[in-house]
Amino acid sequence: MYTGIQHLHSGIAYLALLALVVVIIYMLIGSLSGREFTEKDRKIGLIAFILCHIQLLVGLILYFVSPLGFAMLQTGNAMSDPAARLLAVEHPVINIIAIVLITIGYSRAKKPGPSRGRFRNIYMMYALGLVLLLSRIPWTLWLG
Ligand code: HEM
Protein backbone atom coordinates (compact mmCIF):
# COMPACT_ATOMS: atom_id res chain seq x y z
CA MET A 1 0.00 0.00 0.00
CA TYR A 2 2.71 2.50 1.02
CA THR A 3 4.98 1.79 -1.98
CA GLY A 4 2.07 1.97 -4.43
CA ILE A 5 0.86 5.33 -3.10
CA GLN A 6 4.45 6.63 -2.99
CA HIS A 7 5.00 5.74 -6.67
CA LEU A 8 1.66 7.25 -7.63
CA HIS A 9 2.52 10.51 -5.83
CA SER A 10 5.94 10.57 -7.44
CA GLY A 11 4.50 9.95 -10.94
CA ILE A 12 1.60 12.42 -10.76
CA ALA A 13 4.12 15.06 -9.60
CA TYR A 14 5.71 15.03 -13.10
CA LEU A 15 2.32 15.35 -14.79
CA ALA A 16 1.01 18.10 -12.46
CA LEU A 17 4.19 20.22 -12.70
CA LEU A 18 4.42 19.78 -16.48
CA ALA A 19 0.70 20.63 -16.91
CA LEU A 20 1.14 23.80 -14.82
CA VAL A 21 4.10 24.97 -16.94
CA VAL A 22 2.29 24.28 -20.23
CA VAL A 23 -0.97 25.91 -19.06
CA ILE A 24 0.85 29.03 -17.74
CA ILE A 25 2.61 29.54 -21.12
CA TYR A 26 -0.62 28.82 -23.03
CA MET A 27 -2.62 31.37 -20.99
CA LEU A 28 0.13 33.96 -21.25
CA ILE A 29 0.10 33.61 -25.05
CA GLY A 30 -3.73 33.78 -25.02
CA SER A 31 -3.64 36.98 -23.00
CA LEU A 32 -0.96 38.63 -25.17
CA SER A 33 -2.79 37.74 -28.38
CA GLY A 34 -5.85 39.68 -27.20
CA ARG A 35 -8.25 36.92 -28.26
CA GLU A 36 -11.45 35.75 -26.54
CA PHE A 37 -11.27 33.38 -23.56
CA THR A 38 -13.28 30.38 -24.74
CA GLU A 39 -14.70 27.18 -23.25
CA LYS A 40 -11.70 25.34 -24.71
CA ASP A 41 -9.36 27.60 -22.70
CA ARG A 42 -11.31 26.85 -19.52
CA LYS A 43 -10.96 23.11 -20.17
CA ILE A 44 -7.20 23.46 -20.70
CA GLY A 45 -6.97 25.29 -17.35
CA LEU A 46 -9.03 22.49 -15.81
CA ILE A 47 -6.45 19.81 -16.78
CA ALA A 48 -3.76 21.26 -14.49
CA PHE A 49 -6.38 21.98 -11.80
CA ILE A 50 -7.56 18.34 -11.76
CA LEU A 51 -4.02 16.92 -11.72
CA CYS A 52 -3.16 19.16 -8.73
CA HIS A 53 -6.28 18.05 -6.89
CA ILE A 54 -5.58 14.36 -7.51
CA GLN A 55 -2.04 14.97 -6.24
CA LEU A 56 -3.47 16.65 -3.14
CA LEU A 57 -5.68 13.63 -2.39
CA VAL A 58 -2.88 11.12 -2.98
CA GLY A 59 -0.54 13.33 -0.88
CA LEU A 60 -3.00 13.38 2.01
CA ILE A 61 -3.24 9.56 2.00
CA LEU A 62 0.55 9.28 1.68
CA TYR A 63 1.01 11.62 4.62
CA PHE A 64 -0.67 9.11 6.91
CA VAL A 65 0.82 5.88 5.51
CA SER A 66 4.41 7.11 5.01
CA PRO A 67 7.03 6.90 7.77
CA LEU A 68 8.20 10.32 6.51
CA GLY A 69 4.89 12.16 6.99
CA PHE A 70 2.70 12.38 10.06
CA ALA A 71 4.68 9.59 11.76
CA MET A 72 7.70 11.93 11.78
CA LEU A 73 5.82 14.49 13.85
CA GLN A 74 5.28 11.89 16.54
CA THR A 75 9.00 11.29 16.99
CA GLY A 76 9.21 14.74 18.56
CA ASN A 77 12.30 16.00 16.70
CA ALA A 78 10.82 16.68 13.25
CA MET A 79 10.96 20.44 13.78
CA SER A 80 14.68 20.54 14.63
CA ASP A 81 15.73 18.36 11.67
CA PRO A 82 15.41 20.33 8.37
CA ALA A 83 14.96 17.19 6.19
CA ALA A 84 12.20 15.81 8.44
CA ARG A 85 10.56 19.24 8.76
CA LEU A 86 10.44 19.58 4.96
CA LEU A 87 8.42 16.37 4.51
CA ALA A 88 6.35 16.38 7.70
CA VAL A 89 5.44 20.09 7.77
CA GLU A 90 6.63 22.40 4.97
CA HIS A 91 5.86 20.23 1.92
CA PRO A 92 2.23 19.49 2.95
CA VAL A 93 1.39 22.97 4.30
CA ILE A 94 2.96 25.01 1.48
CA ASN A 95 1.61 22.66 -1.20
CA ILE A 96 -1.93 22.89 0.19
CA ILE A 97 -1.60 26.72 0.07
CA ALA A 98 -0.31 26.46 -3.53
CA ILE A 99 -3.29 24.32 -4.56
CA VAL A 100 -5.69 26.80 -2.88
CA LEU A 101 -4.14 29.59 -5.02
CA ILE A 102 -4.49 27.45 -8.17
CA THR A 103 -8.13 26.77 -7.25
CA ILE A 104 -8.80 30.51 -6.77
CA GLY A 105 -7.23 31.26 -10.18
CA TYR A 106 -9.31 28.63 -11.96
CA SER A 107 -12.57 29.60 -10.16
CA ARG A 108 -12.13 33.28 -11.04
CA ALA A 109 -11.35 32.48 -14.68
CA LYS A 110 -14.52 30.40 -14.91
CA LYS A 111 -16.68 33.47 -14.24
CA PRO A 112 -17.68 35.69 -17.17
CA GLY A 113 -15.65 38.86 -17.57
CA PRO A 114 -13.02 40.49 -19.79
CA SER A 115 -10.98 37.80 -21.57
CA ARG A 116 -7.60 39.24 -20.66
CA GLY A 117 -8.54 39.11 -16.96
CA ARG A 118 -9.65 35.50 -17.26
CA PHE A 119 -6.35 34.45 -18.89
CA ARG A 120 -4.45 36.48 -16.27
CA ASN A 121 -6.27 34.85 -13.34
CA ILE A 122 -5.01 31.48 -14.50
CA TYR A 123 -1.43 32.34 -15.43
CA MET A 124 -0.82 34.54 -12.36
CA MET A 125 -2.31 32.20 -9.74
CA TYR A 126 -0.94 29.04 -11.37
CA ALA A 127 2.52 30.64 -11.54
CA LEU A 128 2.36 31.65 -7.87
CA GLY A 129 1.25 28.12 -6.99
CA LEU A 130 4.00 26.58 -9.13
CA VAL A 131 6.71 28.68 -7.43
CA LEU A 132 5.44 27.56 -4.00
CA LEU A 133 5.31 23.90 -5.12
CA LEU A 134 8.85 24.02 -6.56
CA SER A 135 10.15 25.65 -3.38
CA ARG A 136 9.08 22.67 -1.25
CA ILE A 137 9.72 19.60 -3.44
CA PRO A 138 12.00 17.09 -1.66
CA TRP A 139 14.38 17.15 -4.67
CA THR A 140 17.03 14.77 -3.31
CA LEU A 141 14.38 12.18 -2.37
CA TRP A 142 12.64 12.53 -5.75
CA LEU A 143 15.49 12.72 -8.26
CA GLY A 144 18.50 11.91 -6.08
C1 HEM B 1 0.84 19.41 -6.28
C2 HEM B 1 1.21 19.11 -5.05
C3 HEM B 1 2.33 18.16 -4.71
C4 HEM B 1 3.42 17.81 -5.43
C5 HEM B 1 3.85 18.29 -6.84
C6 HEM B 1 4.17 16.84 -4.63
C7 HEM B 1 5.34 16.25 -5.01
C8 HEM B 1 6.06 15.35 -4.24
C9 HEM B 1 7.29 14.70 -4.67
C10 HEM B 1 7.96 14.92 -6.01
C11 HEM B 1 7.69 13.89 -3.65
C12 HEM B 1 8.91 12.97 -3.63
C13 HEM B 1 8.46 11.63 -4.15
C14 HEM B 1 9.53 10.57 -4.16
O1 HEM B 1 10.18 10.36 -3.15
O2 HEM B 1 9.73 9.93 -5.22
C15 HEM B 1 6.71 14.00 -2.58
C16 HEM B 1 6.77 13.31 -1.38
C17 HEM B 1 5.83 13.40 -0.38
N1 HEM B 1 4.67 14.16 -0.41
FE1 HEM B 1 4.07 15.39 -1.92
N2 HEM B 1 3.50 16.64 -3.43
C18 HEM B 1 2.37 17.43 -3.44
C19 HEM B 1 1.43 17.54 -2.43
C20 HEM B 1 1.49 16.87 -1.23
C21 HEM B 1 0.54 17.02 -0.16
C22 HEM B 1 -0.65 17.98 -0.20
C23 HEM B 1 0.92 16.17 0.84
C24 HEM B 1 0.33 15.90 2.19
C25 HEM B 1 -0.74 16.45 2.68
C26 HEM B 1 2.11 15.49 0.41
C27 HEM B 1 2.80 14.55 1.13
C28 HEM B 1 3.99 13.96 0.78
C29 HEM B 1 4.74 13.03 1.62
C30 HEM B 1 4.36 12.54 3.02
C31 HEM B 1 5.90 12.67 0.89
C32 HEM B 1 7.02 11.69 1.34
C33 HEM B 1 6.62 10.32 0.85
C34 HEM B 1 7.60 9.22 1.13
O3 HEM B 1 8.58 9.09 0.38
O4 HEM B 1 7.35 8.46 2.06
N3 HEM B 1 2.43 15.93 -0.86
N4 HEM B 1 5.74 14.89 -2.97
PDB file of C-alpha atoms and ligand atoms in Angstrom:
ATOM      1  CA  MET A   1       0.000   0.000   0.000  1.00  0.00           C
ATOM      2  CA  TYR A   2       2.706   2.500   1.017  1.00  0.00           C
ATOM      3  CA  THR A   3       4.984   1.792  -1.975  1.00  0.00           C
ATOM      4  CA  GLY A   4       2.071   1.966  -4.426  1.00  0.00           C
ATOM      5  CA  ILE A   5       0.859   5.328  -3.099  1.00  0.00           C
ATOM      6  CA  GLN A   6       4.445   6.627  -2.992  1.00  0.00           C
ATOM      7  CA  HIS A   7       5.000   5.741  -6.669  1.00  0.00           C
ATOM      8  CA  LEU A   8       1.658   7.252  -7.630  1.00  0.00           C
ATOM      9  CA  HIS A   9       2.519  10.510  -5.832  1.00  0.00           C
ATOM     10  CA  SER A  10       5.943  10.573  -7.439  1.00  0.00           C
ATOM     11  CA  GLY A  11       4.501   9.955 -10.943  1.00  0.00           C
ATOM     12  CA  ILE A  12       1.598  12.419 -10.760  1.00  0.00           C
ATOM     13  CA  ALA A  13       4.120  15.058  -9.597  1.00  0.00           C
ATOM     14  CA  TYR A  14       5.705  15.028 -13.102  1.00  0.00           C
ATOM     15  CA  LEU A  15       2.317  15.353 -14.793  1.00  0.00           C
ATOM     16  CA  ALA A  16       1.013  18.096 -12.465  1.00  0.00           C
ATOM     17  CA  LEU A  17       4.190  20.223 -12.698  1.00  0.00           C
ATOM     18  CA  LEU A  18       4.415  19.776 -16.481  1.00  0.00           C
ATOM     19  CA  ALA A  19       0.704  20.635 -16.910  1.00  0.00           C
ATOM     20  CA  LEU A  20       1.145  23.797 -14.816  1.00  0.00           C
ATOM     21  CA  VAL A  21       4.103  24.973 -16.937  1.00  0.00           C
ATOM     22  CA  VAL A  22       2.291  24.282 -20.227  1.00  0.00           C
ATOM     23  CA  VAL A  23      -0.971  25.915 -19.059  1.00  0.00           C
ATOM     24  CA  ILE A  24       0.846  29.028 -17.742  1.00  0.00           C
ATOM     25  CA  ILE A  25       2.610  29.536 -21.115  1.00  0.00           C
ATOM     26  CA  TYR A  26      -0.617  28.818 -23.034  1.00  0.00           C
ATOM     27  CA  MET A  27      -2.624  31.367 -20.985  1.00  0.00           C
ATOM     28  CA  LEU A  28       0.132  33.957 -21.254  1.00  0.00           C
ATOM     29  CA  ILE A  29       0.103  33.614 -25.054  1.00  0.00           C
ATOM     30  CA  GLY A  30      -3.732  33.775 -25.022  1.00  0.00           C
ATOM     31  CA  SER A  31      -3.642  36.983 -22.999  1.00  0.00           C
ATOM     32  CA  LEU A  32      -0.959  38.629 -25.167  1.00  0.00           C
ATOM     33  CA  SER A  33      -2.788  37.735 -28.385  1.00  0.00           C
ATOM     34  CA  GLY A  34      -5.846  39.680 -27.203  1.00  0.00           C
ATOM     35  CA  ARG A  35      -8.254  36.917 -28.265  1.00  0.00           C
ATOM     36  CA  GLU A  36     -11.455  35.753 -26.545  1.00  0.00           C
ATOM     37  CA  PHE A  37     -11.266  33.384 -23.555  1.00  0.00           C
ATOM     38  CA  THR A  38     -13.283  30.382 -24.736  1.00  0.00           C
ATOM     39  CA  GLU A  39     -14.702  27.183 -23.253  1.00  0.00           C
ATOM     40  CA  LYS A  40     -11.699  25.338 -24.712  1.00  0.00           C
ATOM     41  CA  ASP A  41      -9.361  27.605 -22.699  1.00  0.00           C
ATOM     42  CA  ARG A  42     -11.307  26.851 -19.518  1.00  0.00           C
ATOM     43  CA  LYS A  43     -10.957  23.113 -20.166  1.00  0.00           C
ATOM     44  CA  ILE A  44      -7.199  23.463 -20.703  1.00  0.00           C
ATOM     45  CA  GLY A  45      -6.974  25.286 -17.353  1.00  0.00           C
ATOM     46  CA  LEU A  46      -9.033  22.489 -15.812  1.00  0.00           C
ATOM     47  CA  ILE A  47      -6.453  19.811 -16.781  1.00  0.00           C
ATOM     48  CA  ALA A  48      -3.758  21.262 -14.489  1.00  0.00           C
ATOM     49  CA  PHE A  49      -6.381  21.979 -11.803  1.00  0.00           C
ATOM     50  CA  ILE A  50      -7.560  18.338 -11.763  1.00  0.00           C
ATOM     51  CA  LEU A  51      -4.016  16.920 -11.719  1.00  0.00           C
ATOM     52  CA  CYS A  52      -3.161  19.156  -8.726  1.00  0.00           C
ATOM     53  CA  HIS A  53      -6.284  18.046  -6.893  1.00  0.00           C
ATOM     54  CA  ILE A  54      -5.583  14.357  -7.514  1.00  0.00           C
ATOM     55  CA  GLN A  55      -2.043  14.966  -6.241  1.00  0.00           C
ATOM     56  CA  LEU A  56      -3.475  16.651  -3.143  1.00  0.00           C
ATOM     57  CA  LEU A  57      -5.685  13.631  -2.386  1.00  0.00           C
ATOM     58  CA  VAL A  58      -2.878  11.122  -2.978  1.00  0.00           C
ATOM     59  CA  GLY A  59      -0.540  13.330  -0.884  1.00  0.00           C
ATOM     60  CA  LEU A  60      -3.001  13.379   2.012  1.00  0.00           C
ATOM     61  CA  ILE A  61      -3.239   9.565   1.997  1.00  0.00           C
ATOM     62  CA  LEU A  62       0.550   9.276   1.681  1.00  0.00           C
ATOM     63  CA  TYR A  63       1.011  11.624   4.620  1.00  0.00           C
ATOM     64  CA  PHE A  64      -0.670   9.107   6.910  1.00  0.00           C
ATOM     65  CA  VAL A  65       0.824   5.884   5.512  1.00  0.00           C
ATOM     66  CA  SER A  66       4.413   7.112   5.013  1.00  0.00           C
ATOM     67  CA  PRO A  67       7.033   6.902   7.766  1.00  0.00           C
ATOM     68  CA  LEU A  68       8.198  10.321   6.507  1.00  0.00           C
ATOM     69  CA  GLY A  69       4.889  12.158   6.990  1.00  0.00           C
ATOM     70  CA  PHE A  70       2.696  12.380  10.064  1.00  0.00           C
ATOM     71  CA  ALA A  71       4.684   9.587  11.760  1.00  0.00           C
ATOM     72  CA  MET A  72       7.703  11.929  11.780  1.00  0.00           C
ATOM     73  CA  LEU A  73       5.817  14.494  13.852  1.00  0.00           C
ATOM     74  CA  GLN A  74       5.278  11.889  16.543  1.00  0.00           C
ATOM     75  CA  THR A  75       8.996  11.288  16.985  1.00  0.00           C
ATOM     76  CA  GLY A  76       9.212  14.742  18.557  1.00  0.00           C
ATOM     77  CA  ASN A  77      12.301  15.996  16.700  1.00  0.00           C
ATOM     78  CA  ALA A  78      10.819  16.677  13.250  1.00  0.00           C
ATOM     79  CA  MET A  79      10.960  20.445  13.777  1.00  0.00           C
ATOM     80  CA  SER A  80      14.676  20.538  14.628  1.00  0.00           C
ATOM     81  CA  ASP A  81      15.730  18.363  11.666  1.00  0.00           C
ATOM     82  CA  PRO A  82      15.413  20.332   8.366  1.00  0.00           C
ATOM     83  CA  ALA A  83      14.956  17.192   6.188  1.00  0.00           C
ATOM     84  CA  ALA A  84      12.196  15.809   8.437  1.00  0.00           C
ATOM     85  CA  ARG A  85      10.561  19.242   8.765  1.00  0.00           C
ATOM     86  CA  LEU A  86      10.442  19.584   4.964  1.00  0.00           C
ATOM     87  CA  LEU A  87       8.422  16.374   4.512  1.00  0.00           C
ATOM     88  CA  ALA A  88       6.345  16.382   7.695  1.00  0.00           C
ATOM     89  CA  VAL A  89       5.441  20.086   7.771  1.00  0.00           C
ATOM     90  CA  GLU A  90       6.628  22.399   4.975  1.00  0.00           C
ATOM     91  CA  HIS A  91       5.858  20.226   1.917  1.00  0.00           C
ATOM     92  CA  PRO A  92       2.232  19.490   2.950  1.00  0.00           C
ATOM     93  CA  VAL A  93       1.390  22.971   4.303  1.00  0.00           C
ATOM     94  CA  ILE A  94       2.957  25.015   1.483  1.00  0.00           C
ATOM     95  CA  ASN A  95       1.608  22.665  -1.198  1.00  0.00           C
ATOM     96  CA  ILE A  96      -1.927  22.892   0.186  1.00  0.00           C
ATOM     97  CA  ILE A  97      -1.604  26.721   0.074  1.00  0.00           C
ATOM     98  CA  ALA A  98      -0.306  26.457  -3.532  1.00  0.00           C
ATOM     99  CA  ILE A  99      -3.295  24.321  -4.558  1.00  0.00           C
ATOM    100  CA  VAL A 100      -5.690  26.795  -2.878  1.00  0.00           C
ATOM    101  CA  LEU A 101      -4.140  29.591  -5.021  1.00  0.00           C
ATOM    102  CA  ILE A 102      -4.491  27.453  -8.171  1.00  0.00           C
ATOM    103  CA  THR A 103      -8.135  26.769  -7.246  1.00  0.00           C
ATOM    104  CA  ILE A 104      -8.804  30.511  -6.767  1.00  0.00           C
ATOM    105  CA  GLY A 105      -7.229  31.264 -10.177  1.00  0.00           C
ATOM    106  CA  TYR A 106      -9.313  28.631 -11.961  1.00  0.00           C
ATOM    107  CA  SER A 107     -12.567  29.598 -10.163  1.00  0.00           C
ATOM    108  CA  ARG A 108     -12.131  33.282 -11.037  1.00  0.00           C
ATOM    109  CA  ALA A 109     -11.349  32.477 -14.683  1.00  0.00           C
ATOM    110  CA  LYS A 110     -14.522  30.398 -14.909  1.00  0.00           C
ATOM    111  CA  LYS A 111     -16.683  33.468 -14.241  1.00  0.00           C
ATOM    112  CA  PRO A 112     -17.681  35.690 -17.171  1.00  0.00           C
ATOM    113  CA  GLY A 113     -15.651  38.864 -17.574  1.00  0.00           C
ATOM    114  CA  PRO A 114     -13.016  40.490 -19.789  1.00  0.00           C
ATOM    115  CA  SER A 115     -10.984  37.796 -21.570  1.00  0.00           C
ATOM    116  CA  ARG A 116      -7.595  39.238 -20.665  1.00  0.00           C
ATOM    117  CA  GLY A 117      -8.537  39.112 -16.963  1.00  0.00           C
ATOM    118  CA  ARG A 118      -9.650  35.496 -17.256  1.00  0.00           C
ATOM    119  CA  PHE A 119      -6.349  34.454 -18.887  1.00  0.00           C
ATOM    120  CA  ARG A 120      -4.448  36.476 -16.267  1.00  0.00           C
ATOM    121  CA  ASN A 121      -6.270  34.853 -13.341  1.00  0.00           C
ATOM    122  CA  ILE A 122      -5.013  31.482 -14.501  1.00  0.00           C
ATOM    123  CA  TYR A 123      -1.427  32.337 -15.425  1.00  0.00           C
ATOM    124  CA  MET A 124      -0.823  34.540 -12.356  1.00  0.00           C
ATOM    125  CA  MET A 125      -2.313  32.196  -9.739  1.00  0.00           C
ATOM    126  CA  TYR A 126      -0.945  29.037 -11.365  1.00  0.00           C
ATOM    127  CA  ALA A 127       2.524  30.636 -11.541  1.00  0.00           C
ATOM    128  CA  LEU A 128       2.362  31.647  -7.869  1.00  0.00           C
ATOM    129  CA  GLY A 129       1.252  28.118  -6.992  1.00  0.00           C
ATOM    130  CA  LEU A 130       4.004  26.584  -9.126  1.00  0.00           C
ATOM    131  CA  VAL A 131       6.712  28.680  -7.428  1.00  0.00           C
ATOM    132  CA  LEU A 132       5.442  27.562  -4.003  1.00  0.00           C
ATOM    133  CA  LEU A 133       5.314  23.900  -5.119  1.00  0.00           C
ATOM    134  CA  LEU A 134       8.845  24.016  -6.559  1.00  0.00           C
ATOM    135  CA  SER A 135      10.153  25.647  -3.381  1.00  0.00           C
ATOM    136  CA  ARG A 136       9.085  22.666  -1.250  1.00  0.00           C
ATOM    137  CA  ILE A 137       9.718  19.603  -3.436  1.00  0.00           C
ATOM    138  CA  PRO A 138      11.998  17.085  -1.662  1.00  0.00           C
ATOM    139  CA  TRP A 139      14.376  17.154  -4.671  1.00  0.00           C
ATOM    140  CA  THR A 140      17.025  14.766  -3.312  1.00  0.00           C
ATOM    141  CA  LEU A 141      14.377  12.181  -2.373  1.00  0.00           C
ATOM    142  CA  TRP A 142      12.641  12.527  -5.752  1.00  0.00           C
ATOM    143  CA  LEU A 143      15.488  12.718  -8.258  1.00  0.00           C
ATOM    144  CA  GLY A 144      18.499  11.908  -6.081  1.00  0.00           C
TER     145      GLY A 144
HETATM  146  C1  HEM B   1       0.842  19.413  -6.279  1.00  0.00           C
HETATM  147  C2  HEM B   1       1.214  19.108  -5.049  1.00  0.00           C
HETATM  148  C3  HEM B   1       2.327  18.165  -4.709  1.00  0.00           C
HETATM  149  C4  HEM B   1       3.421  17.808  -5.435  1.00  0.00           C
HETATM  150  C5  HEM B   1       3.848  18.287  -6.838  1.00  0.00           C
HETATM  151  C6  HEM B   1       4.169  16.843  -4.633  1.00  0.00           C
HETATM  152  C7  HEM B   1       5.339  16.250  -5.009  1.00  0.00           C
HETATM  153  C8  HEM B   1       6.060  15.351  -4.242  1.00  0.00           C
HETATM  154  C9  HEM B   1       7.292  14.705  -4.668  1.00  0.00           C
HETATM  155  C10 HEM B   1       7.964  14.923  -6.010  1.00  0.00           C
HETATM  156  C11 HEM B   1       7.685  13.888  -3.647  1.00  0.00           C
HETATM  157  C12 HEM B   1       8.914  12.969  -3.633  1.00  0.00           C
HETATM  158  C13 HEM B   1       8.456  11.630  -4.151  1.00  0.00           C
HETATM  159  C14 HEM B   1       9.534  10.569  -4.159  1.00  0.00           C
HETATM  160  O1  HEM B   1      10.176  10.357  -3.154  1.00  0.00           O
HETATM  161  O2  HEM B   1       9.729   9.931  -5.223  1.00  0.00           O
HETATM  162  C15 HEM B   1       6.714  14.001  -2.575  1.00  0.00           C
HETATM  163  C16 HEM B   1       6.768  13.314  -1.380  1.00  0.00           C
HETATM  164  C17 HEM B   1       5.826  13.401  -0.379  1.00  0.00           C
HETATM  165  N1  HEM B   1       4.666  14.161  -0.405  1.00  0.00           N
HETATM  166 FE1  HEM B   1       4.070  15.386  -1.916  1.00  0.00          FE
HETATM  167  N2  HEM B   1       3.501  16.636  -3.433  1.00  0.00           N
HETATM  168  C18 HEM B   1       2.374  17.434  -3.444  1.00  0.00           C
HETATM  169  C19 HEM B   1       1.435  17.537  -2.432  1.00  0.00           C
HETATM  170  C20 HEM B   1       1.489  16.865  -1.226  1.00  0.00           C
HETATM  171  C21 HEM B   1       0.537  17.015  -0.161  1.00  0.00           C
HETATM  172  C22 HEM B   1      -0.654  17.979  -0.195  1.00  0.00           C
HETATM  173  C23 HEM B   1       0.920  16.169   0.845  1.00  0.00           C
HETATM  174  C24 HEM B   1       0.329  15.897   2.195  1.00  0.00           C
HETATM  175  C25 HEM B   1      -0.744  16.450   2.682  1.00  0.00           C
HETATM  176  C26 HEM B   1       2.114  15.486   0.407  1.00  0.00           C
HETATM  177  C27 HEM B   1       2.797  14.551   1.134  1.00  0.00           C
HETATM  178  C28 HEM B   1       3.994  13.958   0.781  1.00  0.00           C
HETATM  179  C29 HEM B   1       4.742  13.033   1.617  1.00  0.00           C
HETATM  180  C30 HEM B   1       4.362  12.537   3.018  1.00  0.00           C
HETATM  181  C31 HEM B   1       5.899  12.670   0.894  1.00  0.00           C
HETATM  182  C32 HEM B   1       7.024  11.693   1.339  1.00  0.00           C
HETATM  183  C33 HEM B   1       6.625  10.323   0.852  1.00  0.00           C
HETATM  184  C34 HEM B   1       7.598   9.220   1.132  1.00  0.00           C
HETATM  185  O3  HEM B   1       8.582   9.093   0.382  1.00  0.00           O
HETATM  186  O4  HEM B   1       7.350   8.465   2.065  1.00  0.00           O
HETATM  187  N3  HEM B   1       2.429  15.928  -0.862  1.00  0.00           N
HETATM  188  N4  HEM B   1       5.739  14.890  -2.968  1.00  0.00           N
END
